[in-house]
Amino acid sequence: MSDVADRGLRDRTAELAVVRQQAVEDLDKRAAARQHRLGKLTARERLARLLDPGSFTELGMLRRHRVTDFGMAGRRPWTDGVVTGWGTVDGREVFVHAHDFGIFGGSLGEAHAAKIHEVMDLAESAGAPLIGLNDGAGARIQEGAAALAGYGGIFRRNVRASGVIPQISVMLGPCAGGAAYSPALTDFVLMVRGTASMYVTGPDVIKAVTGEDIDVEGLGGADVHARSGQAAFVHDDEDDAFDTLRALLSYLPSNNREFPPPGPADDPVDRSCEALLDLVPASPNRPYDVRRVVEEVVDHGEFLELQALWAANVVIGLARIGGHSVGLVANQPMVLAGVLDIEAARKAARFIRFCDSFNIPLVTLVDVPGFLPGVGQERGGIIRDGAKLLYAYCEATVPRIQVLMRKAYGGAYIVMDSRSIGADLSFAWPGNEVAVMGAEAAANVIHRRRIRDADDPVGTRRALVEEYRQALMHPYHGAELGLVDDVIDPRDTRSALHAGLEMLRSKRALLPERKHGNPPL
Ligand code: HXC
């Protein structure tokens, strides 16, 4: 770039083309061989697969770091190791940042961070989702505190944008330290098996401090985080992750001031759900897969389940009814009999808060025996975590509909979006039992002495259990009290939900003015 004054705009435009080519093609070529060998794509290849063709506009392509120590003065690649910009997914605007592992391992220095800060600010201003394609080694060691401060700026922006725009993190390589913490602050994390990992402290440091031997995959690979709850989805390859990301976006609004975009409304809303009569066994203790119930009720049986391998005793996910997005929360009788425990409560609570932030109505399918009793649960904080779930529902102002399918005992009945904590509508199936506890346990407690002193304790007990069942263990008890709006034919569940959701479409609910609440954490 010499003799600047002597050259005309034609020459300088030609020079620009060379610089841009260096920034794009040369860098990509260098990175590509290594990435492909590891079964990974380069940052730009990833963006090309994720975004609509030709829709990407890059920002800060010519940004470089200013560091001179550690031989860095001679290594100043364009982009500084992250590709940022905006484009569209299925025609809807999104903002993206994608680590380039080929440049300093995708590590984050001052310039790299500044590019991410800019794209985060733009995403928030434009009111469009932010997607991070993560494949980076955390804070750039050569840049010291500047790198740490760069992460601070990202974390602060993640929190500021929380509940304003959807934030989604796709983990595509080893992500250490800050490269793991920022995704933890976003709404959803997707991970690819075999290549992605997330951890705060890597294997070498762990070995030095605790003596534990572990590899990256065993420490923070996709299957580890599918079970820790950190990952909402795990995938076998990058294309599968991008397909799920596109599906996920289709259920979400672009920001908290919008409603989710309508999907096709070509599954009749008055479709009778015949299969429900056989899917749910009458006996309250017999297991079944509640996901089959969800699939029967929602449009075309399409249900995007989140965190399927973590706390599987509660099922959460997104679907549509009559073309409109809904968030589903359902007890899963197939796992731990569907009890609520610490992890299930935390899992459901965060999902409810997400749906509430982004105007996604909540449908809660209830079949719950109660909270899990146990010393471990009590000492582990079930009071606090159960309260999180309660807090999340009580605070939610989106349309909320409860369906009482079979049993709902004790505190778990209240917590699973009962009318008393603010559900707008509650429907019960004819076999539903709402009670402080099951009939057997109830009769044992309130008639203990009578049963003990009876000539025929077994027969007496049976009669008293039946008496309790007749008096309270049916949906008409709740209906009499106004806790159930209607007892419905299970086959009409889809049409009842659709009618309720339509009625509530313009629901308004204002919370008292305050800085923010203080949920149990
Ligand atoms: C600068 C780094 C780097 C880093 C790797 N590189 N990590 N450069 N800063 N943090 C460089 C390497 O020198 C190498 O450069 C290239 O990236 C590829 O690295 P390799 O080690 O060869 O790759 P691989 O074997 O695949 O291992 C990847 C890795 C490992 C697992 C990520 O590099 C690693 O453990 N790095 C350190 C991770 C770390 O501790 N980060 C700090 C986290 S603390 P060349 O030039 O040879 O290609 C943090 C603070 C914020 O983030 C915390 C907030 C809570």
XYZ file of C-alpha atoms and ligand atoms in Angstrom:
576
model
C 0.000 0.000 0.000
C 2.669 2.490 -1.067
C 2.581 5.683 -3.124
C -0.927 6.314 -2.003
C -0.982 9.857 -3.338
C 0.038 8.764 -6.843
C -2.618 6.192 -7.422
C -6.100 6.750 -8.726
C -9.302 5.240 -7.423
C -9.134 2.418 -9.939
C -5.789 1.217 -8.569
C -6.909 1.579 -5.025
C -10.133 -0.297 -5.712
C -8.096 -3.119 -7.223
C -5.935 -3.116 -4.106
C -9.050 -3.337 -1.949
C -10.095 -6.433 -3.862
C -6.749 -8.034 -3.022
C -7.069 -7.163 0.662
C -10.591 -8.531 0.771
C -9.479 -11.683 -0.943
C -6.738 -12.091 1.655
C -9.256 -11.572 4.429
C -11.694 -14.086 3.036
C -10.181 -16.696 0.769
C -6.597 -16.918 1.988
C -7.623 -17.168 5.600
C -10.306 -19.671 4.793
C -7.946 -21.840 2.794
C -5.475 -21.916 5.668
C -8.132 -22.785 8.212
C -10.065 -25.166 6.013
C -7.601 -28.056 5.872
C -7.277 -28.286 9.659
C -10.991 -27.808 10.301
C -12.022 -30.368 7.689
C -9.548 -32.871 9.089
C -11.320 -32.540 12.439
C -14.764 -32.926 10.862
C -15.448 -29.196 11.289
C -16.202 -26.306 8.943
C -14.601 -22.872 8.777
C -16.438 -19.842 10.110
C -17.530 -18.687 6.655
C -18.502 -22.185 5.522
C -20.727 -22.385 8.583
C -22.361 -19.062 7.855
C -22.934 -20.139 4.245
C -24.766 -23.254 5.477
C -26.809 -21.461 8.102
C -27.890 -18.288 6.320
C -30.052 -17.807 3.241
C -27.818 -17.756 0.137
C -26.358 -14.336 -0.556
C -27.888 -12.767 2.538
C -24.735 -12.282 4.627
C -23.264 -8.819 5.142
C -19.951 -8.872 6.981
C -18.815 -6.283 9.496
C -15.265 -5.515 10.585
C -13.608 -7.821 8.099
C -10.540 -5.572 8.114
C -10.201 -5.286 11.859
C -6.841 -6.375 13.370
C -5.277 -6.515 16.816
C -2.724 -3.950 18.051
C -0.556 -6.251 20.159
C 3.212 -6.222 19.625
C 4.532 -8.525 22.359
C 5.082 -12.279 21.988
C 5.823 -11.946 18.265
C 2.283 -10.749 17.622
C 3.408 -7.693 15.610
C 4.203 -9.977 12.703
C 0.929 -11.881 13.014
C -1.949 -9.528 12.431
C -4.517 -11.433 10.378
C -7.600 -9.633 9.089
C -10.830 -10.358 11.005
C -8.860 -11.053 14.201
C -10.395 -14.516 14.350
C -14.104 -13.841 14.299
C -16.507 -13.297 11.406
C -19.426 -11.040 12.339
C -22.396 -9.553 10.526
C -26.016 -10.075 9.670
C -28.078 -12.101 7.231
C -31.364 -13.946 7.038
C -32.627 -17.390 8.002
C -35.781 -18.348 6.122
C -36.124 -14.689 5.201
C -35.879 -13.373 8.790
C -33.012 -11.165 9.922
C -30.441 -12.549 12.373
C -27.084 -11.293 13.652
C -24.150 -13.673 13.840
C -20.626 -14.048 15.147
C -18.554 -17.064 14.202
C -15.140 -17.922 15.660
C -12.395 -18.738 13.211
C -10.357 -21.437 14.971
C -7.620 -21.012 12.355
C -6.642 -17.661 13.901
C -5.077 -17.978 17.352
C -7.399 -20.906 18.058
C -10.430 -18.612 17.798
C -9.285 -16.995 21.039
C -10.700 -13.637 22.034
C -8.574 -10.506 22.185
C -9.514 -6.835 22.313
C -10.307 -6.392 18.598
C -12.114 -9.737 18.365
C -14.227 -8.771 21.385
C -14.995 -5.317 20.006
C -16.412 -6.905 16.856
C -18.698 -9.135 18.912
C -19.749 -6.173 21.071
C -20.738 -4.277 17.941
C -22.810 -7.077 16.480
C -24.529 -7.652 19.821
C -25.404 -3.951 20.059
C -26.751 -3.965 16.524
C -28.825 -7.093 17.152
C -30.403 -5.471 20.173
C -31.058 -2.189 18.327
C -32.504 -3.971 15.301
C -34.524 -6.346 17.474
C -33.297 -9.535 15.806
C -31.939 -12.821 17.201
C -28.235 -13.165 17.964
C -26.524 -16.405 16.984
C -23.001 -17.328 18.110
C -21.119 -20.073 16.275
C -18.543 -20.950 18.905
C -15.236 -22.646 18.220
C -12.693 -20.777 20.284
C -10.156 -21.175 23.035
C -11.380 -18.419 25.360
C -9.376 -15.385 26.451
C -6.355 -14.736 24.177
C -3.415 -15.393 26.412
C -1.157 -12.820 24.724
C -3.621 -9.995 25.440
C -4.036 -10.405 29.192
C -6.538 -8.119 30.892
C -7.721 -6.654 27.572
C -9.042 -10.103 26.663
C -10.707 -10.536 30.045
C -12.338 -7.127 29.753
C -13.513 -8.095 26.271
C -15.388 -11.021 27.795
C -16.831 -8.768 30.491
C -18.318 -6.628 27.734
C -19.863 -9.690 26.105
C -21.345 -11.001 29.356
C -22.835 -7.595 30.150
C -24.443 -7.451 26.706
C -25.708 -11.063 26.978
C -27.520 -10.116 30.160
C -28.829 -6.828 28.798
C -30.256 -8.581 25.737
C -31.754 -11.418 27.800
C -35.517 -11.383 27.321
C -35.164 -8.714 24.600
C -33.893 -10.765 21.652
C -33.465 -14.546 21.453
C -29.796 -15.494 21.933
C -28.651 -18.876 20.663
C -25.210 -20.481 20.978
C -24.024 -23.260 18.703
C -20.955 -25.036 20.095
C -18.775 -26.375 17.305
C -15.333 -26.836 18.842
C -13.437 -26.699 22.130
C -14.835 -23.703 24.031
C -12.916 -22.789 27.147
C -13.465 -20.178 29.860
C -15.253 -17.147 28.517
C -16.175 -19.031 25.340
C -18.280 -21.277 27.572
C -19.597 -18.613 29.954
C -21.144 -16.393 27.329
C -23.186 -19.288 25.865
C -24.305 -20.136 29.399
C -25.920 -16.690 29.544
C -27.826 -17.235 26.284
C -31.229 -18.860 25.865
C -30.258 -22.075 24.074
C -27.056 -24.044 23.589
C -26.667 -26.562 20.749
C -23.630 -28.884 20.746
C -22.066 -31.208 18.173
C -20.864 -34.613 19.402
C -17.187 -35.399 19.090
C -16.038 -31.856 18.279
C -17.739 -29.463 20.707
C -16.859 -29.102 24.357
C -17.485 -26.497 27.048
C -15.585 -26.124 30.270
C -14.376 -23.399 32.579
C -11.049 -25.033 33.429
C -9.387 -27.413 30.988
C -7.987 -30.920 31.567
C -4.384 -29.754 32.134
C -5.300 -27.327 34.900
C -7.625 -29.868 36.497
C -4.830 -32.435 36.491
C -2.470 -29.944 38.138
C -4.938 -28.819 40.800
C -6.945 -31.916 41.700
C -4.927 -34.706 40.094
C -7.978 -35.872 38.122
C -7.330 -37.314 34.667
C -9.984 -36.438 32.121
C -10.100 -35.631 28.441
C -11.991 -32.726 26.889
C -14.901 -34.892 25.713
C -15.363 -36.514 29.111
C -15.067 -33.162 30.844
C -17.452 -31.085 28.782
C -18.447 -32.883 25.575
C -21.930 -32.823 24.070
C -23.133 -35.938 25.873
C -21.910 -34.585 29.216
C -23.820 -31.348 28.729
C -26.914 -33.095 27.384
C -27.095 -34.553 30.889
C -25.969 -31.478 32.805
C -28.767 -29.517 31.126
C -26.299 -27.025 29.660
C -27.073 -28.195 26.116
C -30.659 -27.945 24.901
C -29.787 -30.064 21.860
C -26.962 -32.396 20.847
C -26.186 -33.300 17.247
C -24.115 -35.765 15.278
C -22.876 -33.142 12.808
C -22.921 -29.435 12.084
C -25.634 -29.618 9.413
C -27.972 -31.309 11.870
C -27.286 -28.514 14.369
C -28.111 -25.854 11.768
C -31.348 -27.657 10.800
C -32.443 -27.634 14.434
C -31.426 -23.997 14.806
C -33.599 -23.059 11.831
C -36.525 -25.035 13.295
C -36.021 -23.383 16.679
C -36.019 -19.887 15.157
C -39.261 -20.644 13.331
C -41.088 -20.844 16.686
C -39.639 -17.607 18.061
C -40.418 -13.940 17.558
C -37.510 -11.725 16.539
C -37.768 -9.773 19.790
C -39.852 -9.328 22.923
C -42.151 -6.769 21.284
C -43.284 -9.166 18.596
C -45.356 -12.310 18.518
C -43.934 -15.528 17.083
C -44.489 -15.749 13.315
C -47.516 -17.870 12.419
C -46.768 -21.258 10.868
C -49.006 -23.146 8.449
C -52.481 -23.643 9.917
C -53.315 -26.713 7.844
C -53.955 -29.242 10.637
C -57.671 -28.903 11.523
C -58.012 -27.285 14.937
C -61.138 -29.321 15.685
C -59.356 -32.601 14.917
C -60.518 -35.225 17.408
C -57.597 -36.786 19.319
C -58.926 -40.363 19.465
C -55.597 -41.877 20.480
C -55.610 -40.021 23.794
C -58.283 -42.369 25.174
C -55.838 -45.271 24.964
C -52.534 -43.477 25.481
C -53.138 -42.581 29.107
C -53.838 -45.607 31.356
C -56.622 -45.223 33.912
C -54.569 -46.468 36.839
C -52.682 -43.470 38.264
C -49.499 -45.503 38.713
C -49.136 -46.927 35.202
C -46.446 -45.212 33.102
C -46.817 -43.871 29.562
C -44.889 -41.491 27.354
C -46.388 -38.017 27.658
C -44.594 -36.989 24.447
C -47.130 -39.125 22.558
C -49.892 -37.033 24.157
C -48.167 -33.821 23.075
C -47.713 -35.102 19.520
C -51.385 -36.053 19.337
C -52.514 -32.585 20.364
C -50.161 -30.248 18.452
C -50.100 -29.416 14.729
C -48.929 -32.359 12.613
C -47.384 -34.043 15.662
C -44.352 -31.732 15.405
C -42.771 -31.133 18.778
C -39.313 -29.625 19.270
C -38.301 -31.044 22.623
C -35.591 -29.202 24.583
C -33.112 -30.696 27.054
C -34.566 -34.146 26.400
C -31.814 -36.011 28.247
C -31.736 -33.844 31.375
C -34.400 -34.139 34.093
C -36.500 -36.250 31.741
C -39.263 -36.498 34.381
C -40.503 -33.204 32.991
C -40.826 -32.608 29.259
C -40.485 -29.120 27.766
C -40.577 -27.954 24.176
C -42.080 -25.882 21.407
C -44.881 -26.736 19.005
C -47.812 -25.070 17.270
C -51.540 -25.260 17.764
C -53.607 -23.795 14.927
C -50.375 -22.436 13.416
C -49.359 -20.495 16.539
C -46.326 -21.238 18.709
C -46.872 -22.650 22.188
C -44.490 -23.740 24.913
C -45.396 -27.103 26.427
C -44.550 -28.225 29.939
C -45.586 -31.788 30.800
C -44.901 -34.249 33.586
C -43.386 -37.452 32.191
C -44.886 -40.504 33.996
C -42.376 -42.721 32.167
C -39.424 -41.284 34.134
C -39.415 -41.342 37.958
C -43.222 -41.579 37.711
C -43.216 -37.919 36.632
C -42.319 -36.515 40.060
C -41.022 -33.005 40.412
C -37.496 -32.888 41.746
C -34.748 -30.275 41.934
C -33.611 -30.552 38.350
C -37.078 -30.896 36.813
C -38.183 -27.755 38.643
C -35.166 -25.793 37.397
C -35.586 -27.090 33.852
C -39.260 -26.133 33.642
C -38.754 -22.782 35.404
C -36.199 -21.460 32.935
C -38.284 -22.558 29.968
C -41.372 -20.842 31.376
C -39.399 -17.633 31.830
C -38.132 -17.890 28.246
C -41.640 -18.358 26.844
C -42.958 -15.515 28.969
C -40.178 -13.190 27.772
C -41.017 -13.864 24.149
C -44.831 -13.916 24.105
C -45.154 -17.664 23.678
C -48.318 -19.020 25.377
C -47.859 -21.853 27.858
C -49.738 -25.154 27.835
C -49.153 -27.325 30.895
C -50.094 -31.028 30.788
C -50.355 -32.314 34.337
C -49.968 -35.859 35.613
C -47.863 -35.554 38.737
C -47.631 -37.649 41.913
C -45.958 -34.843 43.890
C -42.512 -33.612 44.798
C -39.839 -36.295 45.183
C -39.436 -37.094 48.877
C -35.912 -37.714 50.161
C -33.075 -36.457 52.311
C -30.992 -35.732 49.211
C -33.733 -33.573 47.722
C -34.317 -31.638 50.939
C -30.632 -31.043 51.566
C -30.053 -30.287 47.903
C -32.527 -27.432 47.958
C -35.868 -28.712 46.672
C -37.622 -25.927 48.583
C -35.636 -23.285 46.715
C -35.823 -25.028 43.352
C -39.496 -25.878 43.611
C -40.020 -22.213 44.494
C -38.229 -21.250 41.274
C -40.868 -23.091 39.301
C -43.634 -21.498 41.317
C -42.069 -18.077 40.818
C -41.728 -18.573 37.067
C -45.387 -19.491 36.617
C -46.693 -16.805 38.992
C -44.760 -14.146 37.129
C -45.726 -15.263 33.616
C -48.190 -12.956 31.871
C -48.510 -14.900 28.607
C -51.708 -16.942 28.016
C -51.551 -19.980 30.303
C -53.714 -23.081 30.000
C -53.552 -26.105 32.288
C -54.787 -29.576 31.317
C -55.254 -31.946 34.259
C -54.919 -35.333 32.608
C -54.768 -37.896 35.373
C -53.415 -37.184 38.842
C -52.218 -33.996 40.474
C -51.327 -34.356 44.105
C -50.273 -31.897 46.758
C -47.966 -28.962 46.166
C -47.140 -30.296 42.732
C -50.767 -29.642 41.691
C -50.484 -26.015 42.749
C -47.101 -25.535 41.120
C -48.055 -27.033 37.740
C -49.901 -23.861 36.719
C -53.087 -24.262 38.711
C -55.804 -21.609 38.556
C -54.758 -20.446 42.021
C -51.345 -19.294 40.753
C -52.728 -17.595 37.704
C -53.515 -20.028 34.888
C -56.115 -18.382 32.646
C -57.935 -21.629 31.954
C -57.901 -25.106 33.433
C -59.387 -28.155 31.727
C -59.618 -31.592 33.345
C -60.111 -34.994 31.816
C -62.811 -37.183 33.439
C -60.238 -39.502 35.057
C -58.400 -36.675 36.798
C -57.753 -36.696 40.533
C -56.657 -33.526 42.313
C -55.980 -34.057 45.994
C -53.607 -33.386 48.820
C -52.345 -36.926 48.290
C -53.460 -40.256 46.758
C -56.599 -41.893 48.247
C -54.679 -44.742 49.897
C -52.232 -42.447 51.648
C -55.006 -40.004 52.576
C -57.164 -42.717 54.203
C -54.133 -44.033 56.103
C -53.491 -40.617 57.612
C -56.970 -39.418 58.510
C -58.400 -42.847 59.530
C -55.326 -44.426 61.075
C -56.989 -45.078 64.433
C -60.274 -46.345 62.917
C -58.419 -48.781 60.684
C -56.177 -49.989 63.518
C -59.126 -50.585 65.882
C -61.468 -52.175 63.321
C -62.424 -55.882 63.503
C -61.652 -56.070 59.791
C -58.798 -53.562 59.220
C -58.296 -54.549 55.571
C -61.977 -54.238 54.631
C -62.397 -51.058 56.677
C -59.402 -49.521 55.051
C -60.676 -50.429 51.589
C -64.071 -48.861 52.355
C -62.494 -45.677 53.726
C -60.186 -45.345 50.744
C -63.213 -45.659 48.478
C -65.147 -43.122 50.544
C -62.307 -40.610 50.169
C -62.038 -41.332 46.450
C -65.770 -40.786 45.917
C -65.747 -37.533 47.872
C -62.688 -35.797 46.455
C -60.739 -37.747 43.862
C -62.474 -36.640 40.686
C -62.444 -33.526 38.513
C -65.982 -32.509 39.508
C -64.668 -31.496 42.928
C -62.320 -28.953 41.288
C -65.065 -27.926 38.859
C -67.449 -27.207 41.776
C -64.805 -24.989 43.329
C -64.099 -23.147 40.072
C -60.534 -24.479 39.969
C -61.412 -26.357 36.801
C -63.201 -24.440 34.043
C -64.500 -27.513 32.335
C -64.254 -31.275 32.426
C -63.628 -32.206 28.809
C -63.653 -35.292 26.645
C -59.915 -35.992 26.181
C -60.519 -36.256 22.434
C -61.490 -32.560 22.450
C -58.223 -31.432 24.069
C -56.813 -29.916 20.881
C -59.956 -27.966 20.056
C -60.335 -26.787 23.679
C -56.733 -25.584 23.744
C -57.124 -23.860 20.399
C -60.315 -22.091 21.469
C -58.660 -20.967 24.710
C -55.527 -19.746 22.971
C -57.580 -17.821 20.404
C -59.614 -16.190 23.161
C -56.413 -15.228 25.005
C -54.521 -13.973 21.964
C -54.864 -10.348 22.992
C -54.414 -11.044 26.719
C -53.142 -8.070 28.697
C -51.614 -8.481 32.108
C -49.660 -5.793 33.844
C -47.291 -6.397 36.720
C -46.681 -3.743 39.373
C -43.891 -1.322 38.531
C -40.561 -2.435 39.999
C -36.935 -2.684 39.051
C -37.101 -6.479 38.966
C -38.288 -9.293 41.166
C -35.996 -11.433 43.264
C -36.566 -15.057 42.230
C -35.054 -17.817 44.350
C -31.780 -18.778 42.656
C -4.129 -17.628 22.364
C -4.389 -19.823 21.781
C -5.194 -20.041 22.927
C -5.453 -18.935 23.789
C -5.025 -21.881 21.839
N -4.321 -20.985 21.147
N -5.547 -21.339 22.939
N -3.874 -18.620 21.503
N -4.898 -17.760 23.468
N -6.229 -19.050 24.838
C -3.619 -21.179 19.883
C -2.503 -22.178 19.980
O -1.324 -21.533 20.418
C -2.409 -22.643 18.542
O -1.741 -21.620 17.813
C -3.845 -22.633 18.075
O -4.537 -21.758 18.969
C -4.492 -23.986 18.145
O -4.322 -24.490 19.463
P -3.933 -26.017 19.734
O -3.661 -26.140 21.172
O -2.899 -26.430 18.773
O -5.292 -26.750 19.336
P -5.964 -27.995 19.996
O -4.946 -29.078 20.227
O -7.134 -28.320 19.138
O -6.485 -27.530 21.418
C -7.446 -26.521 21.518
C -7.653 -26.115 22.994
C -6.265 -25.736 23.610
C -8.269 -27.290 23.757
C -8.630 -24.962 23.004
O -5.577 -24.888 22.689
C -6.394 -25.056 24.930
O -6.666 -25.687 25.940
N -6.147 -23.724 24.951
C -6.174 -22.948 26.182
C -7.593 -22.685 26.603
C -7.694 -21.733 27.783
O -7.251 -22.073 28.874
N -8.212 -20.519 27.554
C -8.288 -19.468 28.524
C -9.648 -19.618 29.253
S -9.853 -18.439 30.522
P -0.846 -21.932 16.546
O -0.259 -20.631 16.205
O 0.151 -22.957 16.977
O -1.797 -22.455 15.489
C -10.933 -17.324 29.920
C -11.112 -16.132 30.784
C -12.527 -15.682 30.837
O -11.488 -17.479 28.902
C -13.262 -16.447 31.861
C -14.520 -15.784 32.211
C -15.305 -16.517 33.211
